[in-house]
Tab-separated table of C-alpha atoms in Angstrom:
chain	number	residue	atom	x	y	z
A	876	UNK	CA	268.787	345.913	45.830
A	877	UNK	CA	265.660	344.667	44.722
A	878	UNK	CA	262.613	347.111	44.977
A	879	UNK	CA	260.131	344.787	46.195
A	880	UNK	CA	262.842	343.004	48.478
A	881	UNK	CA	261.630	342.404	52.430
A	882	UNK	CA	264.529	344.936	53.438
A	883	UNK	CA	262.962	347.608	51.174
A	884	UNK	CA	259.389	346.191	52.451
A	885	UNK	CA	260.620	346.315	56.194
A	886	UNK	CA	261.827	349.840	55.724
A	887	UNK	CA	258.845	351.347	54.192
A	888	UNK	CA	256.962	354.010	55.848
A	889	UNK	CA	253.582	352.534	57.792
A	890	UNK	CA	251.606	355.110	55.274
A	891	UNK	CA	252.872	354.255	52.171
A	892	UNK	CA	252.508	350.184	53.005
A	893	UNK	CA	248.996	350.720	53.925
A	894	UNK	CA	248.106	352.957	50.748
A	895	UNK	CA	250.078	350.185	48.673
A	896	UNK	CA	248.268	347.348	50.421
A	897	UNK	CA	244.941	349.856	50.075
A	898	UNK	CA	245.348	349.792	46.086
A	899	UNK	CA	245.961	345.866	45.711
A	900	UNK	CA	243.085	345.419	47.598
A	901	UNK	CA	241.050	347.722	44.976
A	902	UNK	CA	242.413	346.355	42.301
A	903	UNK	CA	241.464	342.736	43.712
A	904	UNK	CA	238.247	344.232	44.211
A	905	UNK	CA	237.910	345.794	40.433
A	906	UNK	CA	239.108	342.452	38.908
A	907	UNK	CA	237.295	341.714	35.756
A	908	UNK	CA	234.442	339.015	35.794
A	909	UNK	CA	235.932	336.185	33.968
A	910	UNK	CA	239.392	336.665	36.957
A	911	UNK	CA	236.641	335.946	39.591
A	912	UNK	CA	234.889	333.092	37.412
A	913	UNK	CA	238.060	331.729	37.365
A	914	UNK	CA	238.707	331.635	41.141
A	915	UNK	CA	235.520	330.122	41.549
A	916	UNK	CA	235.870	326.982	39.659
A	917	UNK	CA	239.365	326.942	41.347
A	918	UNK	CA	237.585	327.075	45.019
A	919	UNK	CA	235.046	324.237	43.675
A	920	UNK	CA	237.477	322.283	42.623
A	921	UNK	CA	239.345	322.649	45.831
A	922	UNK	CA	236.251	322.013	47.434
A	923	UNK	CA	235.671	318.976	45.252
A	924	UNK	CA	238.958	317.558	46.304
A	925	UNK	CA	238.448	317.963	49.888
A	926	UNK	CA	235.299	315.600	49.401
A	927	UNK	CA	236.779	312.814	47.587
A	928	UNK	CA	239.907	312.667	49.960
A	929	UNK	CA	239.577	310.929	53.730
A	930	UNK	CA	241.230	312.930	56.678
A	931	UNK	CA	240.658	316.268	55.410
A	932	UNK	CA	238.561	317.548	58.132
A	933	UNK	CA	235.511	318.386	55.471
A	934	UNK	CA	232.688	316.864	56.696
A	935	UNK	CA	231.648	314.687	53.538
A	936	UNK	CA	228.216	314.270	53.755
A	937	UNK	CA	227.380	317.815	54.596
A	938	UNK	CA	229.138	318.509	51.334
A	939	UNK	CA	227.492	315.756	49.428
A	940	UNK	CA	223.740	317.228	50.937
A	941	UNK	CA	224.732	320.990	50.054
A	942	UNK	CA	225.532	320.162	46.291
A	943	UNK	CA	222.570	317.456	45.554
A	944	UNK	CA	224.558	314.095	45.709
A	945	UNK	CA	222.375	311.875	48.026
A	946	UNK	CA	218.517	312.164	48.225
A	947	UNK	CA	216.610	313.849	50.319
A	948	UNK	CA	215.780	312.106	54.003
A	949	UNK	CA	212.977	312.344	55.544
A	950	UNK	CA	212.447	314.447	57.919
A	951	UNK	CA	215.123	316.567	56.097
A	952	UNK	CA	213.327	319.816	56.591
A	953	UNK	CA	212.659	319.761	60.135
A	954	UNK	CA	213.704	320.117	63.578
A	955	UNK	CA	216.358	317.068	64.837
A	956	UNK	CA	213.952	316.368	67.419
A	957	UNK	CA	211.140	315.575	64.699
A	958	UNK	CA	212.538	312.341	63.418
A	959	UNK	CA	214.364	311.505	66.692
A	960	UNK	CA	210.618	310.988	68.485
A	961	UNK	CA	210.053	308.805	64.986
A	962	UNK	CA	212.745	307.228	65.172
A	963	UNK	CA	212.694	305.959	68.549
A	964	UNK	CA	208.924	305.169	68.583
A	965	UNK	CA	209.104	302.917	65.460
A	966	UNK	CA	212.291	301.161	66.983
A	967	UNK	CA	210.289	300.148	69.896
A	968	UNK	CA	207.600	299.316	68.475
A	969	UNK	CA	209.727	297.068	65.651
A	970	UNK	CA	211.631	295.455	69.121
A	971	UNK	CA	208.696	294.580	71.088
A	972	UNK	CA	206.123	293.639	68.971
A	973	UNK	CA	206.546	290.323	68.353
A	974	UNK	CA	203.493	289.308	66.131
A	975	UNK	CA	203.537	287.802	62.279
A	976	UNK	CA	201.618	290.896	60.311
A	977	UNK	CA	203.288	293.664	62.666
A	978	UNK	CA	206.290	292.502	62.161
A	979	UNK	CA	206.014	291.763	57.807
A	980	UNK	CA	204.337	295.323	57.796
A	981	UNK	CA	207.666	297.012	59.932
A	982	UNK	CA	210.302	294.598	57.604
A	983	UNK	CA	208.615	296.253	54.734
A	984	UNK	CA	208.657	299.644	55.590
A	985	UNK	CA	212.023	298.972	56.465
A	986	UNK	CA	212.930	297.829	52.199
A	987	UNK	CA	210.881	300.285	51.056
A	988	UNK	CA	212.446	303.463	52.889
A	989	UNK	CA	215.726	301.873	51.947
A	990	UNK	CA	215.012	301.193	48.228
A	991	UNK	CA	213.309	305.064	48.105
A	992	UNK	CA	217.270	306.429	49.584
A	993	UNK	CA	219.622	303.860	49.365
A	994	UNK	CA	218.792	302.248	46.116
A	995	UNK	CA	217.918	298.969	44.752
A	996	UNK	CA	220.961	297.714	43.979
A	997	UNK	CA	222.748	298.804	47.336
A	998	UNK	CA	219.135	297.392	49.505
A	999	UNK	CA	218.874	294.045	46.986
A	1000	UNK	CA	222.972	293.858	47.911
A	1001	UNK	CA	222.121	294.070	51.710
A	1002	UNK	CA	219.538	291.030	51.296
A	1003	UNK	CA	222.162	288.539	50.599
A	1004	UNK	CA	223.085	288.211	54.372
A	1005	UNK	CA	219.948	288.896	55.515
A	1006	UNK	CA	217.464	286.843	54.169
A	1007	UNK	CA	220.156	284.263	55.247
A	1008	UNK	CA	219.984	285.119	59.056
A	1009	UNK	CA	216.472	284.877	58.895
A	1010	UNK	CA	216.329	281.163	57.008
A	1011	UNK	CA	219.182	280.123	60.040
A	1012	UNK	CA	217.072	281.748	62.930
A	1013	UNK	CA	214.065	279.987	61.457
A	1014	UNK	CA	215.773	276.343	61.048
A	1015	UNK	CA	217.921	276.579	64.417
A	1016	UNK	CA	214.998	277.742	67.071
A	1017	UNK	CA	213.164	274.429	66.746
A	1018	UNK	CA	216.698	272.535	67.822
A	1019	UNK	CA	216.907	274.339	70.476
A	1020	UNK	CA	213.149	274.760	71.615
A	1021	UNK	CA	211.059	272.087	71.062
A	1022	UNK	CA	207.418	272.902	71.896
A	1023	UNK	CA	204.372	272.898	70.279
A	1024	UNK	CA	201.435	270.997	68.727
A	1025	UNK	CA	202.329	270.834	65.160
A	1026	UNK	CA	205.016	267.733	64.568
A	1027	UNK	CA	206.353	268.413	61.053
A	1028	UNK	CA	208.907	265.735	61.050
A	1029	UNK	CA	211.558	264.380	63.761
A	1030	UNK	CA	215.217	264.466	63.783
A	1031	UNK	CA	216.203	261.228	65.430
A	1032	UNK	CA	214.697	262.175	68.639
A	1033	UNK	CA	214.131	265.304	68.201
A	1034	UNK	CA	210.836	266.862	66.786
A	1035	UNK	CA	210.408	269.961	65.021
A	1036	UNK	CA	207.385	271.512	65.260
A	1037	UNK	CA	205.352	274.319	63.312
A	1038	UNK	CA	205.242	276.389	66.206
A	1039	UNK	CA	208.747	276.757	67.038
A	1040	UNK	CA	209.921	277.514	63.228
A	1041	UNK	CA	207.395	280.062	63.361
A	1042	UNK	CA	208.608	281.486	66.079
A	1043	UNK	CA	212.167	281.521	65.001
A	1044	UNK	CA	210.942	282.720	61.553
A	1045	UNK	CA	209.559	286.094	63.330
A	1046	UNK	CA	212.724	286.421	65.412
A	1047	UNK	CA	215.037	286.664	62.467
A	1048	UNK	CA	212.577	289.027	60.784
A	1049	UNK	CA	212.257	291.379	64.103
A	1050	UNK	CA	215.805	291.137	63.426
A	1051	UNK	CA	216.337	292.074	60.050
A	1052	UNK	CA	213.958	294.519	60.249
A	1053	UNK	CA	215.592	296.445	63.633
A	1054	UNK	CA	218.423	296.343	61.028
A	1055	UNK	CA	216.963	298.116	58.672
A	1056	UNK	CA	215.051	300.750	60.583
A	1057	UNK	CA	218.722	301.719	62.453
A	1058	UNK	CA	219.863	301.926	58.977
A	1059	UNK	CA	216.894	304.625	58.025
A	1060	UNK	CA	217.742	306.365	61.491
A	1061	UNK	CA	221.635	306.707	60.478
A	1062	UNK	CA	220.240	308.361	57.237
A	1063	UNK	CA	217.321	310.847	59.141
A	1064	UNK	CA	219.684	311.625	61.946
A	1065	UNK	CA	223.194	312.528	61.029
A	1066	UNK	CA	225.990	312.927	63.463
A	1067	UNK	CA	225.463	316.804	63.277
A	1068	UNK	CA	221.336	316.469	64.366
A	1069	UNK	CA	222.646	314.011	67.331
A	1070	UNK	CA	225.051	316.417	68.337
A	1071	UNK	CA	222.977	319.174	67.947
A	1072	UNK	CA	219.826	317.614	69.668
A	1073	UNK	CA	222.370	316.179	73.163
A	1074	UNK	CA	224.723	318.440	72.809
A	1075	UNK	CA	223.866	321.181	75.695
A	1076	UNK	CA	221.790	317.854	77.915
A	1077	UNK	CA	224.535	315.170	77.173
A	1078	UNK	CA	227.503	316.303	75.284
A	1079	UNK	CA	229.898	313.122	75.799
A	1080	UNK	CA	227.176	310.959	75.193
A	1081	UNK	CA	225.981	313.094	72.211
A	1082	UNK	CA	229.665	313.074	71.090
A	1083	UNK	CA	230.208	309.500	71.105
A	1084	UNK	CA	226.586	308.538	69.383
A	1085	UNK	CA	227.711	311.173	66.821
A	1086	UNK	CA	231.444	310.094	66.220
A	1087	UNK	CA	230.186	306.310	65.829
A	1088	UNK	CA	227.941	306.925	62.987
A	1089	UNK	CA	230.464	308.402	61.237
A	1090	UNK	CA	233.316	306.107	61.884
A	1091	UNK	CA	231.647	302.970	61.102
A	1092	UNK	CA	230.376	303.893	57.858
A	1093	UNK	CA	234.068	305.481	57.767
A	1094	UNK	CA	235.601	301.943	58.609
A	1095	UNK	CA	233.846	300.001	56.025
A	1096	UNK	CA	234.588	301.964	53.241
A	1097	UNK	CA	238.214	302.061	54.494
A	1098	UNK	CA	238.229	298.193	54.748
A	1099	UNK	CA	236.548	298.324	51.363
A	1100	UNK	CA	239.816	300.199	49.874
A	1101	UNK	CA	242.506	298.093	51.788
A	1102	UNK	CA	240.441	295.043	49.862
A	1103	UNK	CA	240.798	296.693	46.546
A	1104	UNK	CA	244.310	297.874	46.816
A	1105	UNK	CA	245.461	294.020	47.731
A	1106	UNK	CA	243.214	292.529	45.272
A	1107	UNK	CA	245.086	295.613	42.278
A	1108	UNK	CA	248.436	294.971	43.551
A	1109	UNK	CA	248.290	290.996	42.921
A	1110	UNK	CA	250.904	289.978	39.653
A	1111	UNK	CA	249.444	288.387	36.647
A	1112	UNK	CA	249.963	284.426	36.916
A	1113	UNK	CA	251.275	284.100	40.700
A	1114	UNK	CA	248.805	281.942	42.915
A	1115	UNK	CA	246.300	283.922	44.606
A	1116	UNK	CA	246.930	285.002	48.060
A	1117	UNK	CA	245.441	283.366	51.006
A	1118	UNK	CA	241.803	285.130	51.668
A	1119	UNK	CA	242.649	285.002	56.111
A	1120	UNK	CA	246.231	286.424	55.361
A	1121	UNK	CA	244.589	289.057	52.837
A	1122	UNK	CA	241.466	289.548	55.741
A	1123	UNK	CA	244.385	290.300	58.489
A	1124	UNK	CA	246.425	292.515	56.851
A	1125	UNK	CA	243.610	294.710	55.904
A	1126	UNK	CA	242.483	294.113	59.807
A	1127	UNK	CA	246.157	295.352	60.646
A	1128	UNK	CA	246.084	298.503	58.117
A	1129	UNK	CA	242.810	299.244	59.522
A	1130	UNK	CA	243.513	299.019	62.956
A	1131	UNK	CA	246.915	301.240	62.622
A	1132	UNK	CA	244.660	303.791	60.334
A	1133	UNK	CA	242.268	304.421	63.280
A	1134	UNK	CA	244.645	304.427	65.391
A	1135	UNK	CA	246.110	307.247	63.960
A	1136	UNK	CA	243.019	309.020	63.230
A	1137	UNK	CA	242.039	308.724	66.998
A	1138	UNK	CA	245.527	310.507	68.092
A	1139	UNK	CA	245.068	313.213	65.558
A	1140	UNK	CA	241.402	313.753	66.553
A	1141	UNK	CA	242.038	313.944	70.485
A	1142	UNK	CA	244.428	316.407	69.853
A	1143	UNK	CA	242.606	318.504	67.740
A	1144	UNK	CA	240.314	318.281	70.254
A	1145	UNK	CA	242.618	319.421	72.521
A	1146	UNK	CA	243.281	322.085	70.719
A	1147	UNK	CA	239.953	323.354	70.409
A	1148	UNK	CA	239.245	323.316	74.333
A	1149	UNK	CA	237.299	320.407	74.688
A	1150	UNK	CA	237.149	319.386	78.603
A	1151	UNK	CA	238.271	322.726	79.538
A	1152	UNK	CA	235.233	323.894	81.189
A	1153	UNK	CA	232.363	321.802	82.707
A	1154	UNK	CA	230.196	323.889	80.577
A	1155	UNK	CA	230.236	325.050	77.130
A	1156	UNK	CA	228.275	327.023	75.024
A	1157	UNK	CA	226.903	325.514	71.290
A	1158	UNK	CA	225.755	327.309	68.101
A	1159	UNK	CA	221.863	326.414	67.543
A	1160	UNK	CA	222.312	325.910	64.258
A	1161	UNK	CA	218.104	324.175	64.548
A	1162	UNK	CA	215.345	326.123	65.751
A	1163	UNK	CA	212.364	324.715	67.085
A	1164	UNK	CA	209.427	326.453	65.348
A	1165	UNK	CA	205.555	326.341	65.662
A	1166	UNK	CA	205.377	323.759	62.474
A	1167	UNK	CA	207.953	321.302	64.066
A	1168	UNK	CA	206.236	321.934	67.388
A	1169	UNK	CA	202.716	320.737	65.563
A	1170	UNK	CA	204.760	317.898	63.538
A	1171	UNK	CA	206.044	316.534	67.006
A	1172	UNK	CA	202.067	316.887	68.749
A	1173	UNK	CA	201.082	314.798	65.419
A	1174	UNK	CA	203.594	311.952	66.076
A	1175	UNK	CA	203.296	311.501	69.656
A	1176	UNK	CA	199.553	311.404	68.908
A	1177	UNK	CA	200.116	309.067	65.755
A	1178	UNK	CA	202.834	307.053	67.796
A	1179	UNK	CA	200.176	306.358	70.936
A	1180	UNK	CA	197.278	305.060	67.803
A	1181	UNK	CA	200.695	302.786	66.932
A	1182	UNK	CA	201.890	301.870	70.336
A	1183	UNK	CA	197.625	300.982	71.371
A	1184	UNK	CA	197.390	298.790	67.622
A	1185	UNK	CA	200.829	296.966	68.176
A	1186	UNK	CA	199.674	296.018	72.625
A	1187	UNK	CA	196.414	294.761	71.310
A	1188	UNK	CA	197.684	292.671	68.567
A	1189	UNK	CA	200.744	290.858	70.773
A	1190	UNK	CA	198.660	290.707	73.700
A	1191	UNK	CA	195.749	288.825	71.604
A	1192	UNK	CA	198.597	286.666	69.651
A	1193	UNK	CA	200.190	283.670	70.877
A	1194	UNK	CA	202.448	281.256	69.324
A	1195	UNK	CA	202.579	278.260	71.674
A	1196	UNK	CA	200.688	275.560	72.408
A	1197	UNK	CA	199.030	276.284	68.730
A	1198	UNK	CA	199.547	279.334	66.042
A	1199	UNK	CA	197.118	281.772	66.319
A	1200	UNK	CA	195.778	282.936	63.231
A	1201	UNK	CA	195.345	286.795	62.663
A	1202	UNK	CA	192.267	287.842	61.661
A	1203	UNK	CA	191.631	291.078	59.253
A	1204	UNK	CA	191.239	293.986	61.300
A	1205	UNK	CA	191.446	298.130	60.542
A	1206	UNK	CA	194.239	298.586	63.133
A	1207	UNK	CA	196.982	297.094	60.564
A	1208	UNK	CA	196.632	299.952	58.267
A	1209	UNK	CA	197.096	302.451	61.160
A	1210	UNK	CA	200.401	300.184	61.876
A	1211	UNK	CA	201.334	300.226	58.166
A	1212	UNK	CA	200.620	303.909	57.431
A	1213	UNK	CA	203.124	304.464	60.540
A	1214	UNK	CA	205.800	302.288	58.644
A	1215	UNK	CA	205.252	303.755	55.255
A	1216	UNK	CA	205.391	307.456	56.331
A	1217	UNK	CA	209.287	308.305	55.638
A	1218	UNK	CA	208.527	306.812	52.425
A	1219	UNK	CA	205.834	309.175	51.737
A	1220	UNK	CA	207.499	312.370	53.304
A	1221	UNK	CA	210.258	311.357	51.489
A	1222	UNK	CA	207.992	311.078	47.949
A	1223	UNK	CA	207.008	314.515	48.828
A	1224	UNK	CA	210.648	316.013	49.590
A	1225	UNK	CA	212.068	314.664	46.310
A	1226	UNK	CA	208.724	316.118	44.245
A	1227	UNK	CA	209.936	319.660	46.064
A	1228	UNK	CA	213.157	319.849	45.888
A	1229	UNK	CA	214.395	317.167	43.268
């Protein structure tokens, strides 16, 4: 019989398993430095794993923030609720401010906040459709609405006025940059902050807005490597495949992927209790303190200066019969110093921590 068999283990006295287990766990604990150096790099690279692979459970981005692989958000430091009042304040006023300068100043607060996290190359990339939708807006509005007092030229019948184009012009803009701005709130407010700011007032709601900003970002890079993988898997001198029967299957592998994710997510939801009591207690993991308390005084009374600059400008504006033209005044850099301010907490965040 084998001394460290599990009959010999079963039969051991209580005492003398506890004493034996008592000295492994002091010689675990008296392990010489370069042992433990070694079981760190083995956890990081564990860890490291876990990040690259989908599915694991790991949240990605958390892991991505903690070691220094995406910059620094704005807003990063500070209570959820901090750039949830920005957030919402500068999506209004981008939605319902429908004047020429307000809406150039918002579009390029937009490009700038996104070239300062995202990149050039990934913002530049994001351009291609969008300058588009703003060119098509701009040419299709006069087709459709035909008033004004500038004729530019006629279309058989149909004339095509300044006013109308101009119109359209700011519509695809507003557009573009709503786009833009919901792209900076994805990157200030992360699923965890939405969760964490409805979870206790509106946890289904706060679970949904969180689980959709992760699984659409999710999706796309999924659809992404479905693309890839076809496009790899393609034999040297064979015709090339049909783009729609390519675009399908990846819509099929996609659609069976989530599907899949979805049942293994309800049940571990399951299995963690959720919908077991009609209320649950959450770990604060933010606390409201007296500087995020003063930074959200400072917006609300920075948003109102925004919110009075933006009514008086659309109010005095008009696009039909005839253009207005906007006239220098000192409430645009009140507007602009709104739409730049990520970019300059953001300046300051990277100059601190990066």
């Amino acid at each position: 019989r084998r001394v460290f068999g599990n009959d010999t283990r079963r039969n051991m006295i209580p005492q003398a398993y506890d004493e034996r287990v008592t000295i492994g766990l002091r010689r675990l604990r008296l392990a010489p430095p370069a042992w433990r150096l070694h079981c760190v790099r083995a956890a990081l690279a564990v860890l490291r794993s876990c990040c690259l692979s989908e599915g694991t459970g790991v949240p990605v981005d958390n892991i991505r923030e903690e070691f220094g692989g995406e910059p620094v958000a704005a807003f990063s430091m500070s209570h959820p609720a901090v750039p949830a009042l920005y957030i919402v304040l500068t999506l209004g006023l981008t939605m319902f401010s429908m004047q020429p300068v307000l809406i150039a100043l918002s579009l390029a607060g937009g490009l700038a906040y996104g070239f300062a996290t995202r990149g050039a190359a990934r913002t530049l990339g994001a351009l291609r459709w969008q300058l588009p939708v703003i060119l098509i807006v701009a040419v299709l509005n006069p087709l459709f609405s035909a008033s004004g007092s500038t004729e530019l030229f006629r279309i058989g019948m149909r004339a095509v006025y300044l006013e109308s184009m101009m119109y359209g012009l700011c519509v695809g803009g507003l557009f573009v940059a709503s786009v833009l701005w919901f792209e900076a709130a994805a990157s200030m407010l992360g699923y965890d902050k939405v969760l964490a700011l409805l979870g206790n007032a509106a946890p289904v709601i706060a679970l949904m807005i969180s689980m959709c900003m992760r699984l659409i970002p999710q999706f796309l890079r999924r659809g992404r490597t479905v693309l890839a993988v076809q496009d790899a898997i393609d034999v040297p001198g064979r015709a090339p495949a049909d783009p729609v029967r390519s675009c399908l299957r990846a819509s099929s592998v996609l659609m069976g992927w989530g599907m899949e994710d979805s049942l293994e997510r309800a049940d571990a939801m399951r299995s963690r209790g959720w919908g077991a009591a009609s209320r649950r207690t959450t770990y604060a993991r933010y606390r409201l303190r007296r500087g995020d308390v003063a930074a959200l005084v400072g917006l609300a009374v920075f948003g109102a200066a925004a919110v009075a600059v933006a009514w008086t400008a659309t109010t005095q504006y008009s696009f039909y019969p005839q253009l207005s033209v906007p006239a220098p005044w000192l409430g645009y850099v009140v507007y602009a110093a709104w739409m730049v301010l990520p970019c300059v907490l953001h300046a300051i965040d990277e100059k601190r921590f990066g």
